[in-house]
Amino acid sequence: MNKTWIIARNVFMKNAKTISFWVMIILPVFGFLLTFGIGYLAAGSSAASSDSKTNESTAIAVVSTNEQTKETLRTLNQNFQPVNDIGEAKTELKDKKVQAYVDFEQVNNLTIVTDNANNEVQQKLSGIVTQAQSYLTAKQAGISDQQLATLSQPSAVQFKDVNDTQTLEQALSNPETKKSIYNGVSMGAVFVLFFIVLAFANIVAQEIGSEKGTRIMEVLVSSAPAKNHFYGKIIGVLMMVAVYIGFYGILAAVGLTYFKDNEISNFIINQVIMTPFFMFVVLFMLVAVIYTIVLAAILGSMSSKTEDGPKMVAPLTYLILLGYFGALFSMNANNILTQILSYIPFISSFIAPAKIGLGFMNGGVGLGSLLISIVFLGLITYFGAKLYASNVLMYSDQSVWKRLAHSIKFIRRENQVK
Amino acid sequence: MLEFKNVTKTFGDVTAVQDLSFKIEEGQIMGLIGQNGAGKTTTFRLLLKFLRANEGQIFWNGQEISADDYNIIGYLPEERGLYPKLSIRDQLIFFAELKGKKRKDIEPKIDYWMEKFQVKGNKKDKLKKLSKGNQQKVQLIATLLHDPKLVILDEPFSGLDPVNAGILQDGILELKKQGACVIFSSHNMNNVEQICDHLIMLKSGQTVLKGKVSEIRRSFGRTRIFLESDLTPQDVSNIEGVKNAFVHEDGVLEVVLTDEKAGKAIFDLATKQGYIPMFNQQPPTLEEIFRMKAGAPNE
């Protein structure tokens, strides 16, 4: 069996057997479910709380000396508790036996007295009292119950938004909408890419740092040349990335298949996924991930101890941040800086998709940027293998830059030897 | 057969190994000794092609050694390292596969080696569960499991208790029987003396001693006398050729000579009254030679 493949398989299997790897894969799903779950529960709880507040006893003391009015009100709504005078009503309110009291001696000029500041409760009280007032006024005007019932029918009036003139299909085919969606997709891709590369940069550096720290490296490179080890590591970590992306790819495919008759789902498949734009996004992402693994492997090989890993990948983290913020910045500006950054290998993987999404970069230029990035990736990988070979047996406490300089010097010196 | 032919390695102005030459035939063990920084690890790294020699060549069976020969090499580095979270079995299979062996061929051998080295633990146990001594044994099994023809052991005895050092010594002697070339470094001269056929001592990259252990010792002359008699250090100190004398805790008088011929005069003096239980005239021990050579200025 090819030694590079044996190393790749070992890297993959070693990590695939850890809980942390699967937690890393599933965590975003839980995060998503948790966020929406909490939101849903919070909304439900808020509604329930609101309902419970409004459902509190809305008993209202109604003051009237007229026995017929008292009887009518009692029949009209069970919340009404007729009393004989204001004093009695005030006592009931003070003792929290009622939410409010209303003096019905003057039906045309009613005042609801309450100590409940809740707006919804007040509205409910107002609704009950207004209904009773209307009923009593109608009775005074000699309107029959049947006529009153007709008058009480909810009005059949509809609202129409003058702006709402497009169907969903028309809206989706609108170029501006399409542009906004492409922009959203590219920014979403940048966001996802940011987290993937940060996570895997640390995994790679940790993996190599621990092999150096525990001195396994010497045994490994006495079994297979360092360059095989380097390529094996890259392939092994790429297999992990494939599982990560594959998991979400399957989730997306299942989701889109389930909602295949949905207009939005169809739009996503035909107008987003099956387009050159999406292909660009995927290719730029793939290139960025490979860059990350290669650079993290080179930097990780400069570790001396297991815990050196995160320290060594700091320069890569800065590059990733530069790409990420460059992409956010290019959303609002198409200036010379972001134009230049969109051609710089690795950084371009963050910025170019955003620019293509916004229409600041056409397909031809995007392809050029992608090719520059791929060529540079090839060179970095080739020289990375040499750097890796010189780094893996070097142990130093110097800064990452001094270690790099030392490593380059070592390569030159070894190359001078026949 | 392994052959170093006039190998020199420099790092800038520093010469790590200078004009090193030696041969190890099949079934022979060579000890590489020297103080820290003498060039032992550089020699191993040159042999493993981690470094390129400035001058000279290294041959394995007449062909210049290359990465293609990795499969026949078993290397135990000075600082041990294995995967703590992997099981014994998984990592032994991984390392053997890297040496070109098939899983099905290796798996049955794991039990044999674990039993031979008396590893206390199950092969399905994660390495981190084992004691340090047992982890070292697993590392040694990883070095030998693929039946290497060339075995490089960098300080194999360090950190081992006498029992485990004995087990390791037996293991190395078995490799010799099987016809492997073994090269190892050690600071423990007793181990070197007991198992080495040949010896090379490096000092600042230069070869200061080379040859069979017994011949090297004899070349220093029989300058140590151990005797049990009535003689005191004062009795022998005035004899010509005596450097100094002292009594060990067990009562044995040790006389250090500058000239081995002085031995006869001491023997005559000690046996003047007749029988004595011990008179033993020996060359200096390897440890004494090591100290002498390490302290001497570069030759």
Coordinates of C-alpha atoms in Angstrom, one line a residue, chain A residues 1 3 6-7 9-10 14 17 211 214-216 218-225 233 393 395 410 413-415 417-418, chain B residues 9 11-12 45 48 50-54 67 70-71 75 77 79-83 86 90 94-95 97-99 103 139:
Chain A
M1 CA 0.0 0.0 0.0
K3 CA 2.9 5.1 2.2
I6 CA -1.3 4.8 4.8
I7 CA -0.5 8.1 6.5
R9 CA -5.8 6.9 6.3
N10 CA -4.1 7.0 9.7
K14 CA -7.4 8.6 14.2
K17 CA -12.6 7.9 16.1
E211 CA 3.6 14.4 16.6
T214 CA 5.7 13.5 21.4
R215 CA 8.7 12.7 19.1
I216 CA 6.7 10.3 16.9
E218 CA 11.4 10.8 13.9
V219 CA 9.9 7.3 13.7
L220 CA 7.5 8.4 11.0
V221 CA 10.1 10.0 8.8
S222 CA 12.4 7.0 9.2
S223 CA 9.6 5.0 7.7
A224 CA 8.5 7.3 4.9
P225 CA 10.2 10.4 3.4
K233 CA -1.4 14.6 6.2
L393 CA 13.3 17.4 13.0
Y395 CA 13.3 22.0 17.7
F410 CA 18.9 24.8 6.3
R413 CA 22.7 24.5 3.0
E414 CA 21.5 21.0 2.3
N415 CA 21.0 21.8 -1.4
V417 CA 25.6 19.4 -0.6
K418 CA 25.9 17.2 -3.7
Chain B
K9 CA 28.9 16.5 7.9
F11 CA 26.7 22.7 9.8
G12 CA 28.2 26.0 8.8
R45 CA 20.4 11.0 10.9
L48 CA 18.5 7.6 7.8
F50 CA 17.5 13.0 7.2
L51 CA 20.7 14.8 6.4
R52 CA 23.0 14.8 3.5
A53 CA 26.7 14.2 4.0
N54 CA 29.1 16.9 2.8
A67 CA 14.8 6.2 1.3
Y70 CA 13.5 2.5 4.9
N71 CA 11.5 -0.8 4.9
Y75 CA 14.9 3.0 14.2
P77 CA 15.0 7.4 18.5
E79 CA 13.3 10.5 22.7
R80 CA 10.5 8.0 22.5
G81 CA 7.2 8.8 21.1
L82 CA 4.0 7.0 20.2
Y83 CA 0.4 8.0 19.9
L86 CA -4.2 4.9 20.0
D90 CA -3.4 0.0 16.1
F94 CA 0.4 1.5 11.5
F95 CA 4.1 1.5 11.9
E97 CA 2.4 -0.9 7.4
L98 CA 4.6 2.1 6.9
K99 CA 7.5 -0.4 6.7
R103 CA -1.8 -6.1 8.4
Q139 CA 8.2 1.5 21.2

